[in-house]
Short mmCIF file of C-alpha atoms in Angstrom, two decimals:
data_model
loop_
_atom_site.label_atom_id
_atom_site.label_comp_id
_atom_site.label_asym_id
_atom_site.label_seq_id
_atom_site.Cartn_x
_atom_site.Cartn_y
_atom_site.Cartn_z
CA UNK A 1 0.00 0.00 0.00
CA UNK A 2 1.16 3.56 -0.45
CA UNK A 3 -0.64 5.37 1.61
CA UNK A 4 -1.77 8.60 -0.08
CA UNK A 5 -4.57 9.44 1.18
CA UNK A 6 -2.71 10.52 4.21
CA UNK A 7 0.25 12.87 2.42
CA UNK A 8 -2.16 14.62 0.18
CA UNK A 9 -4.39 15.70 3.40
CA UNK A 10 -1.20 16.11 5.40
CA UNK A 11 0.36 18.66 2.51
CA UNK A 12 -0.20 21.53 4.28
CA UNK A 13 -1.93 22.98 1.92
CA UNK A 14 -5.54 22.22 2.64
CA UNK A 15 -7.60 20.20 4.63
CA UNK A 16 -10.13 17.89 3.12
CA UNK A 17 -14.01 18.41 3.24
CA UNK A 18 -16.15 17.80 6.63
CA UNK A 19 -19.02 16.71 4.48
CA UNK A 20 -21.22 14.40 5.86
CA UNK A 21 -22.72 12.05 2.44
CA UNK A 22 -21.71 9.97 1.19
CA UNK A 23 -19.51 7.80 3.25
CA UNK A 24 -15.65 7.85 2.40
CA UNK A 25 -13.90 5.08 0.39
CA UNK A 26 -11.63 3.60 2.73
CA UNK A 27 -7.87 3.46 1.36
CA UNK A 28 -6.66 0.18 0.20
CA UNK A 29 -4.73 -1.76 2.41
CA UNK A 30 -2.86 -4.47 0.27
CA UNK A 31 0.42 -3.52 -1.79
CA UNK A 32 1.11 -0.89 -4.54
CA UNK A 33 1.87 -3.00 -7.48
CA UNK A 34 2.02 -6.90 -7.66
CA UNK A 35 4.84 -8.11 -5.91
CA UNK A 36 5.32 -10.85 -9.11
CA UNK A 37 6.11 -7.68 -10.82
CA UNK A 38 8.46 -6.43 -8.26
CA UNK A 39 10.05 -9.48 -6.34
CA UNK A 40 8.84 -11.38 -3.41
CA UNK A 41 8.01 -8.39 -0.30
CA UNK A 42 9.97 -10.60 1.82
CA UNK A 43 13.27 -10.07 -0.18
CA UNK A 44 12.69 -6.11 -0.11
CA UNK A 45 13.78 -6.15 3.42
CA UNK A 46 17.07 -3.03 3.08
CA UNK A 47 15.11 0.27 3.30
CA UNK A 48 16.00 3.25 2.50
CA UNK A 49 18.01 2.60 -0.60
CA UNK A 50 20.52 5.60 0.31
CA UNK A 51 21.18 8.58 2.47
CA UNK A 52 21.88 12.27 1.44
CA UNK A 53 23.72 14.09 3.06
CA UNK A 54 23.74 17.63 0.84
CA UNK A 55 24.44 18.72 -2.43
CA UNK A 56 27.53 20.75 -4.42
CA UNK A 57 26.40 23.78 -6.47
CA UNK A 58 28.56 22.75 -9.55
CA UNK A 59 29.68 19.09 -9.62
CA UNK A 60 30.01 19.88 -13.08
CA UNK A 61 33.84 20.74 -11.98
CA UNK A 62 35.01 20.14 -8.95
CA UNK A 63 38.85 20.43 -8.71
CA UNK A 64 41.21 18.22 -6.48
CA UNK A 65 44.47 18.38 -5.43
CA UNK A 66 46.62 16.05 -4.02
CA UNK A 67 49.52 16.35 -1.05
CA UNK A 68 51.68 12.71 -1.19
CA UNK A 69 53.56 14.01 2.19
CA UNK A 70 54.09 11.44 4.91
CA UNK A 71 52.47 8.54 2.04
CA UNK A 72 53.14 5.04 3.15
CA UNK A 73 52.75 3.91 -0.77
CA UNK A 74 54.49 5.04 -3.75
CA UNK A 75 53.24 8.10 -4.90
CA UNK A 76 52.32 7.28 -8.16
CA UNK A 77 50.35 4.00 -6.97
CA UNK A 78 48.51 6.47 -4.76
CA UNK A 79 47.90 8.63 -7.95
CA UNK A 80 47.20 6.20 -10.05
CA UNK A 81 44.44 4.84 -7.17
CA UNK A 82 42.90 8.51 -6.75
CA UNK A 83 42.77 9.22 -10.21
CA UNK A 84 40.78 5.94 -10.96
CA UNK A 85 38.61 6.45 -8.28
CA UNK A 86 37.61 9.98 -9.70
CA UNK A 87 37.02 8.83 -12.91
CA UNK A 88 34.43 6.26 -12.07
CA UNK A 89 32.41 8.45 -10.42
CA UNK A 90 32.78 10.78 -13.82
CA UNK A 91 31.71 7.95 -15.30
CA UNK A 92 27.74 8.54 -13.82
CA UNK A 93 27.97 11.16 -16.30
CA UNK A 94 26.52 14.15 -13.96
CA UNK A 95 29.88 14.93 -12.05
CA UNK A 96 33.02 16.06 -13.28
CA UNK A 97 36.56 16.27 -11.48
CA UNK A 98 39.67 18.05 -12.62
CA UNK A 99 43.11 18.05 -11.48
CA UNK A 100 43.81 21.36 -10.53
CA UNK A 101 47.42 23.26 -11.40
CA UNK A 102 50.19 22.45 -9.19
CA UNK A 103 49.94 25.27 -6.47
CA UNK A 104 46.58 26.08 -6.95
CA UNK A 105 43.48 26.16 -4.76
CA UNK A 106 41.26 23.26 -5.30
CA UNK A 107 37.76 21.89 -4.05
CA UNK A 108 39.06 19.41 -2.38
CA UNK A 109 42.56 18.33 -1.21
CA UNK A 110 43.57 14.75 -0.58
CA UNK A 111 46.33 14.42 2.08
CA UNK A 112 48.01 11.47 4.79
CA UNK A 113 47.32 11.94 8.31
CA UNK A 114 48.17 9.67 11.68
CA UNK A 115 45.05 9.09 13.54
CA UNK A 116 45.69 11.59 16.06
CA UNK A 117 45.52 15.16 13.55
CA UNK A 118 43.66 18.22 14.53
CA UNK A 119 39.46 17.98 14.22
CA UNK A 120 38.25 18.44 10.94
CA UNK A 121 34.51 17.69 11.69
CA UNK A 122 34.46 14.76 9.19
CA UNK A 123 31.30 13.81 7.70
CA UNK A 124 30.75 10.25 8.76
CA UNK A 125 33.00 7.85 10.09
CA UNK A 126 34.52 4.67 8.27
CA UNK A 127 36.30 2.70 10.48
CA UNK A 128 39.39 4.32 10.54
CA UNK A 129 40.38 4.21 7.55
CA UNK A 130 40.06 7.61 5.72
CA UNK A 131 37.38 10.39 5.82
CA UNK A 132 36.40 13.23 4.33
CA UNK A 133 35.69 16.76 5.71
CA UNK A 134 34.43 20.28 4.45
CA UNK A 135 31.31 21.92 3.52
CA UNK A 136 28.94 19.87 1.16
CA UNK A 137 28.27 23.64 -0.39
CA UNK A 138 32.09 25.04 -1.22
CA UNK A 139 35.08 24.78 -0.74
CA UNK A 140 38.22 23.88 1.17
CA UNK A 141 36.56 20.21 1.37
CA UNK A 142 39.75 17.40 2.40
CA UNK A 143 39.65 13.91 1.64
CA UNK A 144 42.03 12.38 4.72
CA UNK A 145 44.17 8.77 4.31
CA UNK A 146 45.29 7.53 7.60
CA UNK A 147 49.06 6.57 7.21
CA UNK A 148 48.95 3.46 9.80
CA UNK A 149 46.78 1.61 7.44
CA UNK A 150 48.39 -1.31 5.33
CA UNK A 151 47.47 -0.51 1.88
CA UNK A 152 47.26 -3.12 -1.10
CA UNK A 153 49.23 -0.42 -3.28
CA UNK A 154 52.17 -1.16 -0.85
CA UNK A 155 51.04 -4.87 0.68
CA UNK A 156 48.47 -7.48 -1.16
CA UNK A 157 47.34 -8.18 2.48
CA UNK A 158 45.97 -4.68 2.47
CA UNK A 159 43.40 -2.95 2.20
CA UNK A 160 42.60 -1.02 -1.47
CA UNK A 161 43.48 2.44 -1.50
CA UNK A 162 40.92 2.95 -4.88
CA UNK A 163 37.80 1.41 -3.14
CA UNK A 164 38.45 3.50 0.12
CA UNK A 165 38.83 7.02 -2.53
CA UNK A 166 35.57 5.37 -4.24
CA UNK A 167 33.74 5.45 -0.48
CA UNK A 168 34.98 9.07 0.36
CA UNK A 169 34.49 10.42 -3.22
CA UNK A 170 30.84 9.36 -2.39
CA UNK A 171 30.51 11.39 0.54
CA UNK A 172 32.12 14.54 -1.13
CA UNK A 173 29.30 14.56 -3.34
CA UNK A 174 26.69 14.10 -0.87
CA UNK A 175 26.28 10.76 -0.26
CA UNK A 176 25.89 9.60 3.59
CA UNK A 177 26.05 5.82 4.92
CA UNK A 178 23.76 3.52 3.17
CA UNK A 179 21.77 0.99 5.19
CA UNK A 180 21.84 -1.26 2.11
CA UNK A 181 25.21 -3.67 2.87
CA UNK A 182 25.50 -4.33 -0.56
CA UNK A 183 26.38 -0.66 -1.77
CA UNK A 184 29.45 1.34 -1.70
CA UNK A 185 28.21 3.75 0.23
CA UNK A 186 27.55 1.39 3.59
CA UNK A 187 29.79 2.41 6.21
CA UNK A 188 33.06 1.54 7.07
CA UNK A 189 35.21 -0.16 4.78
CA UNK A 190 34.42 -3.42 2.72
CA UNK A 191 36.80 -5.38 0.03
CA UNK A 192 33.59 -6.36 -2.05
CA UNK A 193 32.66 -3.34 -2.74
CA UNK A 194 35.00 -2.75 -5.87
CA UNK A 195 32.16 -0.14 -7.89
CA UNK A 196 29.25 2.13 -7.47
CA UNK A 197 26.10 0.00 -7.28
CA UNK A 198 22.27 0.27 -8.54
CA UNK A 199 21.66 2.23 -5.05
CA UNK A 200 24.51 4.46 -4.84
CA UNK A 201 23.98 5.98 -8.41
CA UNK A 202 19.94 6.15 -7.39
CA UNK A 203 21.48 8.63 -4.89
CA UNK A 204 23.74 10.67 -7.10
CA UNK A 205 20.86 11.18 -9.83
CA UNK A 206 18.19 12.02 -7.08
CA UNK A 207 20.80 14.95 -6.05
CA UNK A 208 21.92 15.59 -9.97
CA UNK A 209 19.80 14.32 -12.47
CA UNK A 210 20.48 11.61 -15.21
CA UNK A 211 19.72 7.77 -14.63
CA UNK A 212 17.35 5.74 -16.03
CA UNK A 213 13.46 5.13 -15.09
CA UNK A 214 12.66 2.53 -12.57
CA UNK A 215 9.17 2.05 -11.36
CA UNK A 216 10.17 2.97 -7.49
CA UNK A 217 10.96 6.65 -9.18
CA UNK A 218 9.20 9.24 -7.86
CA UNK A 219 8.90 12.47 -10.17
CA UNK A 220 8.86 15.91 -8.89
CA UNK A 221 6.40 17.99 -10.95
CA UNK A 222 4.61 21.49 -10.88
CA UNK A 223 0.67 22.12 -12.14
CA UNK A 224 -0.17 24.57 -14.96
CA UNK A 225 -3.40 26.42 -14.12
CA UNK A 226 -5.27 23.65 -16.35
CA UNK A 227 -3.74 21.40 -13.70
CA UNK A 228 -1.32 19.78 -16.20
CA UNK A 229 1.49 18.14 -14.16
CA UNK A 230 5.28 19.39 -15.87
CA UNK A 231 8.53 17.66 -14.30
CA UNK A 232 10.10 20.34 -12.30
CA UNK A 233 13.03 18.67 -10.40
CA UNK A 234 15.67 15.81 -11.02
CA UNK A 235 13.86 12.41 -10.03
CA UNK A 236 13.64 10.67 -6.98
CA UNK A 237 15.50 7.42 -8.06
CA UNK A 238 14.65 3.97 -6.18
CA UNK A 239 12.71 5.56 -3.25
CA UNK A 240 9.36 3.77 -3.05
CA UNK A 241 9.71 0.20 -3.17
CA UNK A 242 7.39 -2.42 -2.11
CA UNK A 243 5.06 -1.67 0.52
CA UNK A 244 6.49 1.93 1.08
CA UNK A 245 3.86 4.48 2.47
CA UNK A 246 4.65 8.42 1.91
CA UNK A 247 3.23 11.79 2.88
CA UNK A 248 4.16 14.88 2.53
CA UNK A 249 4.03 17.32 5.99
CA UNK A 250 5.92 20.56 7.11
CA UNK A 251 8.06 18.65 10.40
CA UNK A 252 10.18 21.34 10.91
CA UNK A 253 7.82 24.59 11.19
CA UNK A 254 9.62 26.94 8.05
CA UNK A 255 6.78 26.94 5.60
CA UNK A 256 8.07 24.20 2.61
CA UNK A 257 6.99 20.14 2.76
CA UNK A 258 9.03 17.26 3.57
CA UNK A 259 8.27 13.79 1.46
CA UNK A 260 8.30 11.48 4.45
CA UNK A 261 9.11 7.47 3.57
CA UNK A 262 8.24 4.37 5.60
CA UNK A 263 7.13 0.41 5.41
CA UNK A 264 4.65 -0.68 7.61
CA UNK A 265 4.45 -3.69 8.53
CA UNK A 266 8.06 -4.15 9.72
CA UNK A 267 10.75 -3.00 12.39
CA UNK A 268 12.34 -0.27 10.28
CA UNK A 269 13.15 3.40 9.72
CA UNK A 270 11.45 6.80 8.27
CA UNK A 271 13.21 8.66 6.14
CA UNK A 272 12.50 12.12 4.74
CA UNK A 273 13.31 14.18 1.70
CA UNK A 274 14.31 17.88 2.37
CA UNK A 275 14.01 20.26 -0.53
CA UNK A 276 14.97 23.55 -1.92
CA UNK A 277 14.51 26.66 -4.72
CA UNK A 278 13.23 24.85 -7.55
CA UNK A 279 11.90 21.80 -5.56
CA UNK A 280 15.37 19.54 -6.01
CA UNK A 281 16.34 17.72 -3.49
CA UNK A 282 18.53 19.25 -0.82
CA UNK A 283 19.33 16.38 1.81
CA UNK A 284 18.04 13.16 4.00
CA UNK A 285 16.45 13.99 7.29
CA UNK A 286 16.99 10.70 9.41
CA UNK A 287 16.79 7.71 9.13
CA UNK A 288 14.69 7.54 11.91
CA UNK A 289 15.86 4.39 13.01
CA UNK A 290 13.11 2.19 14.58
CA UNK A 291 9.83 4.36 13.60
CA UNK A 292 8.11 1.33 12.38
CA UNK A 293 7.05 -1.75 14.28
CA UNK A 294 5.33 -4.84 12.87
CA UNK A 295 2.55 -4.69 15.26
CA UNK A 296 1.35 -1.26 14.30
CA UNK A 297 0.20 0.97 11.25
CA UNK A 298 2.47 4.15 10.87
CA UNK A 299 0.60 7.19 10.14
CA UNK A 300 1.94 10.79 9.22
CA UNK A 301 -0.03 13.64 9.58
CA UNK A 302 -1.16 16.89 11.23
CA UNK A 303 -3.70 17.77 14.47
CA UNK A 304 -6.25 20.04 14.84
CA UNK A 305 -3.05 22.81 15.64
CA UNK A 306 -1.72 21.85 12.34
CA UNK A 307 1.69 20.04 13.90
CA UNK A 308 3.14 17.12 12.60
CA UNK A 309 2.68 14.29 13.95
CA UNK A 310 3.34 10.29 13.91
CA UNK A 311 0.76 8.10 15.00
CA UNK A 312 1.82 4.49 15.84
CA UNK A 313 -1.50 2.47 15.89
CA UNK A 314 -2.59 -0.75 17.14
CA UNK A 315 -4.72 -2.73 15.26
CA UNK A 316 -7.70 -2.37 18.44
CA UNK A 317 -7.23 1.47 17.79
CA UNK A 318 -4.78 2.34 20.87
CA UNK A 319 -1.65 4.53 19.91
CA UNK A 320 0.64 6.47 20.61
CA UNK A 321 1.42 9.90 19.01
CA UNK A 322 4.90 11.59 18.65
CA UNK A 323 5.61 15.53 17.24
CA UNK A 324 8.55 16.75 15.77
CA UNK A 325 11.14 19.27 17.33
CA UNK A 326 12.24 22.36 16.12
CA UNK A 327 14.46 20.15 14.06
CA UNK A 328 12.45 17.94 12.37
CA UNK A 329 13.16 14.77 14.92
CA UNK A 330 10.08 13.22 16.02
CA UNK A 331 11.33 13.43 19.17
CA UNK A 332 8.17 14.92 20.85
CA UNK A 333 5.98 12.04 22.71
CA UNK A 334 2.45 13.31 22.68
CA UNK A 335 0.74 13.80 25.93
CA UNK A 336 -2.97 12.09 26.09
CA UNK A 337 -5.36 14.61 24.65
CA UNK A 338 -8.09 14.21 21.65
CA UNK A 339 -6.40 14.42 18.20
CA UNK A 340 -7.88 14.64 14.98
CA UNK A 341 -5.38 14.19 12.46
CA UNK A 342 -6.65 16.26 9.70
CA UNK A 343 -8.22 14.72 6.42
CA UNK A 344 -7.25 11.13 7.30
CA UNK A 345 -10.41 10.23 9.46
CA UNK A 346 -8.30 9.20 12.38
CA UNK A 347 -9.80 10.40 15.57
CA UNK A 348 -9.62 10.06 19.10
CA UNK A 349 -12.54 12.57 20.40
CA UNK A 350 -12.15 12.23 24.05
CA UNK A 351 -8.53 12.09 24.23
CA UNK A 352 -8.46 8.39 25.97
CA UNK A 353 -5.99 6.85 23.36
CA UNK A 354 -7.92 5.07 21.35
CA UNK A 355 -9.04 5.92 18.29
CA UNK A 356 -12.77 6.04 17.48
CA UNK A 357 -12.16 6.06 13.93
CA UNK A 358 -8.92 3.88 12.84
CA UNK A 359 -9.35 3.10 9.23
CA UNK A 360 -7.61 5.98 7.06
CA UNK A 361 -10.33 7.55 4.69
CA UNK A 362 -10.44 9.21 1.01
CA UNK A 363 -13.67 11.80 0.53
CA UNK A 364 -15.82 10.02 -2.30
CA UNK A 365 -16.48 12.82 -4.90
CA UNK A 366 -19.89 10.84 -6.11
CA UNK A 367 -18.99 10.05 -9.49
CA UNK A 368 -16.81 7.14 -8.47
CA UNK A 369 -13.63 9.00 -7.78
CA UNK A 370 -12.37 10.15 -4.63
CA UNK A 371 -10.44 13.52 -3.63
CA UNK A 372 -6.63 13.04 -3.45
CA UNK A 373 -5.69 16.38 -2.83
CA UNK A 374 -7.15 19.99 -2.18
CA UNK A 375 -4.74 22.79 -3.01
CA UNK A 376 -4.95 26.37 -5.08
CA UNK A 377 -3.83 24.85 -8.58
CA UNK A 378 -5.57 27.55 -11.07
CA UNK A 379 -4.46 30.44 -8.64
CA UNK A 380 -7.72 32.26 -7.84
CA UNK A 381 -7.50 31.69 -4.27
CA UNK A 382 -10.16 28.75 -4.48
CA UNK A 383 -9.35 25.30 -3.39
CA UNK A 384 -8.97 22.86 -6.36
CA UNK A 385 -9.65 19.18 -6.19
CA UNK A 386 -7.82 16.54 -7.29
CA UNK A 387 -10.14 13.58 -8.47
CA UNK A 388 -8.86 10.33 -8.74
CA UNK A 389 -9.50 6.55 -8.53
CA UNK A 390 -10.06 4.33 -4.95
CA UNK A 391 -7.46 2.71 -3.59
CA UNK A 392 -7.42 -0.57 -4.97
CA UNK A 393 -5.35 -3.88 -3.72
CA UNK A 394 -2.87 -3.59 -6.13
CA UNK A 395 -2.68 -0.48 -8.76
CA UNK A 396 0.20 -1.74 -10.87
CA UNK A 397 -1.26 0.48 -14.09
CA UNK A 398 -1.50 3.75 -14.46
CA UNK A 399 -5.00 5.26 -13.72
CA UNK A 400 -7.22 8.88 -15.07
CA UNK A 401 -6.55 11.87 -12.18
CA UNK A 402 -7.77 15.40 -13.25
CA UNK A 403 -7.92 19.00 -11.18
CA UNK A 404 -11.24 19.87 -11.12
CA UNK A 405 -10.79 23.43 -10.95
CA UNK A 406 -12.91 26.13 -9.42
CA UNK A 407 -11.86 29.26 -11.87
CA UNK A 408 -12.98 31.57 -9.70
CA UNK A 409 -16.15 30.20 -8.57
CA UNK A 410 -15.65 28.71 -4.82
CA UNK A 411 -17.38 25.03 -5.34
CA UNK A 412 -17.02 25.34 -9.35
CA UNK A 413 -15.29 22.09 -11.05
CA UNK A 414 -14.27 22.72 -14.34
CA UNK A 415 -12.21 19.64 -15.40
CA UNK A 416 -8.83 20.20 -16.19
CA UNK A 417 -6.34 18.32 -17.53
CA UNK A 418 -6.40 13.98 -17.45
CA UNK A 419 -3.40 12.89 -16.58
CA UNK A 420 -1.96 9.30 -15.88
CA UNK A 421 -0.02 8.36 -12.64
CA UNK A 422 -0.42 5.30 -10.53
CA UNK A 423 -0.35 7.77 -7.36
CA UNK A 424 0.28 11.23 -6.88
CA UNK A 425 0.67 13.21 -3.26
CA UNK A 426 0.57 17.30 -3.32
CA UNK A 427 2.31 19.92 -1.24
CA UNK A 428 4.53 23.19 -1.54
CA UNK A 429 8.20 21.45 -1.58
CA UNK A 430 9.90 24.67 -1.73
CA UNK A 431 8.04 26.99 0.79
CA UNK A 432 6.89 29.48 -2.39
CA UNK A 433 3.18 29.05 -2.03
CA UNK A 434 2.25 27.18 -4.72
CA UNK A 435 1.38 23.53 -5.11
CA UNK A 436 4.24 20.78 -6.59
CA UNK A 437 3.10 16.89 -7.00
CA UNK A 438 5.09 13.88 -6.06
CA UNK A 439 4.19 11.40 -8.89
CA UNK A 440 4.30 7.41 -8.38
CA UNK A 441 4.53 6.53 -12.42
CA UNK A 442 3.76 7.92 -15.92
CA UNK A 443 2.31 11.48 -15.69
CA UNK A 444 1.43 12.38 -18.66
#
């Protein structure tokens, strides 16, 4: 299942209708696409795919520089092992790095260090081998090799000087730890992992652009005022699996959406997307390591107040609530009060925690379609609607969703444009005031 009926309500943006008749179509509860399509559930287990950690402005060029002082290899093995490692990464085709001129400054400078050298705040830690340090966003960035390591360059016992310049290269693009074991990016150092895998380029193309379509994409888009959905941001390579439920919510309080990811059903993490001007992706927040359990549904959404807030729900309606921080950490356990979390038809009236209505709801529009999303698409300060099919068990194919617009009548619905998706979710990504779509599939 991929739970939209929760991130379009959740967007912010608008909350869904009150209206009594007729009763809501409840949202599907089996999977998003047949998992003979997609692989047995079961063997989609290592979730999220990747972790960002930021972005550069122009990895079109990004100069390096290299000190061999204090190298315990030959300094043209060590060369030879930096200068391959670049060049793979080149090879992704949407970063490029150039040697700069002896003497001058570079992005980044590769040096040896002991393990005891002054703090350089390095971005994650891997196992004391090398790290790297600087700001994602300029400059003055430093790739560090620790000297006391036993290198294959120098010994065949040792450990490959390339693979650990692959890892580090990873992270001076933006690339954090990956929970998946199997990808470069996992942390610390591992022999195996000799290239950039399915899951580490999904990462550098979400952040960049380029790779090719997989149907776990997720497109960024913006709405004409006929509603017609135009791609507005690189995609969002690999990100909703199997059994991956989304919503979009502000956690953090400063006016844009986050795209929140997470798998019921399981003991696993929530991840969220962080975005900026022009709706691409800026960086990760979490993983939120142990947000899911496999005795409770994981909802996203907001209260009465309009905070964010996770609901962990038993299937005999008791939960428990958490909000987020100033941050964006849902780090904020809920005191026992009612809680209505808006346009999802959860509700716990008297504030006993349980909820009186558990089963997640879409509003029915009457014509067979149900309302995915209310937001200001036509600009003329009337709520649009965005009509769409029922959940269904498994919605493999594309199905019809139009904006049925109000063009300056409040409660008009001139249809606007048909356009195919398989999902869609709706929010303001980059805090401007207008509407952007998260697309599961074809749109157009």
């Amino acid at each position: 299942m991929w739970f939209l009926g929760a991130g379009l309500a959740i967007a912010g943006l608008a909350a869904c209708s009150d209206d009594a008749a007729p009763e809501p179509a409840p949202v599907g509860s089996g999977s998003r696409y047949d998992a003979s399509r997609t692989g047995s559930p079961a063997k989609k287990t290592l979730w999220p795919p990747f972790v960002i950690l930021g972005r550069r402005p122009d990895p079109g060029e990004i100069t390096w520089s290299f000190d061999a002082s204090d190298a315990p290899v030959a300094e043209d093995s060590a060369e030879a092992a930096l200068t391959d490692a670049f060049r793979t990464w080149q090879g992704a085709g949407v970063v490029r790095f150039v040697r700069a001129p002896e003497g001058a400054a570079a992005d980044v400078h590769v040096s040896w260090h002991g393990p005891k050298h002054p703090r350089c705040g390095f971005l994650e830690w891997d196992g004391g081998v090398a790290h790297t340090a600087g700001i994602l966003g300029g400059s003055n960035a430093v790739i560090h090799f620790r000297t006391d390591v036993t290198w294959s360059e120098d010994d065949p016992q040792g450990k490959s000087l390339t693979i650990a310049a692959l890892h580090e290269i990873g992270h001076l693009i933006g690339l954090g730890h990956s929970p998946r074991e199997d990808a470069l990016m996992f942390g610390g150092y591992d022999a195996t992992h000799l290239l950039p895998t399915a899951w580490d380029l999904a990462a550098l193309h979400t952040v960049y652009g380029g790779g090719d379509d997989h149907p776990d994409d997720l497109l960024i888009v913006g709405f004409s005022n006929d509603g017609e959905p135009t791609q507005r941001a690189p995609t969002l390579r690999r990100v909703a699996p199997f059994s991956t439920e989304a919503a979009l919510v502000d956690i953090d309080g400063d006016g844009s959406d986050e795209l929140m990811l997470w798998q019921n059903g399981r003991l696993g993490s929530m991840i969220g997307f962080r975005f900026m001007a022009g709706c691409r992706v800026e960086k990760n927040v979490g993983p939120y390591v142990g947000m899911t359990r496999p005795d409770r549904t994981t909802f996203v959404g907001r209260d009465a107040a309009g905070r964010a807030v996770v609901a962990h729900v038993r299937p005999d309606g008791r939960y428990a609530a958490t909000g987020f921080d100033a941050k964006g950490n849902p780090r904020l356990p809920r005191k026992r009060a009612p809680l209505r979390l808006r346009a999802l038809g959860l509700e716990d009236a008297d504030g006993d925690g349980h909820l009186e209505h558990s089963v997640a709801t879409r509003p029915p529009i009457g014509d067979g379609r149900v309302v995915w999303a209310r937001a200001d698409v036509d600009g003329d300060g009337h709520e649009d609607i965005l009509a769409g099919p029922p959940a269904t068990e498994s919605d493999a194919a594309a199905e019809a969703f139009q904006w049925l617009l109000t063009r300056g009548t409040k409660g008009g619905r001139f249809g606007g444009t048909v356009f195919a998706a398989r999902a869609v979710l709706v929010g303001d990504l980059d805090g401007d005031g207008h509407p952007e779509g998260v697309v599961l599939g074809p749109h157009g």
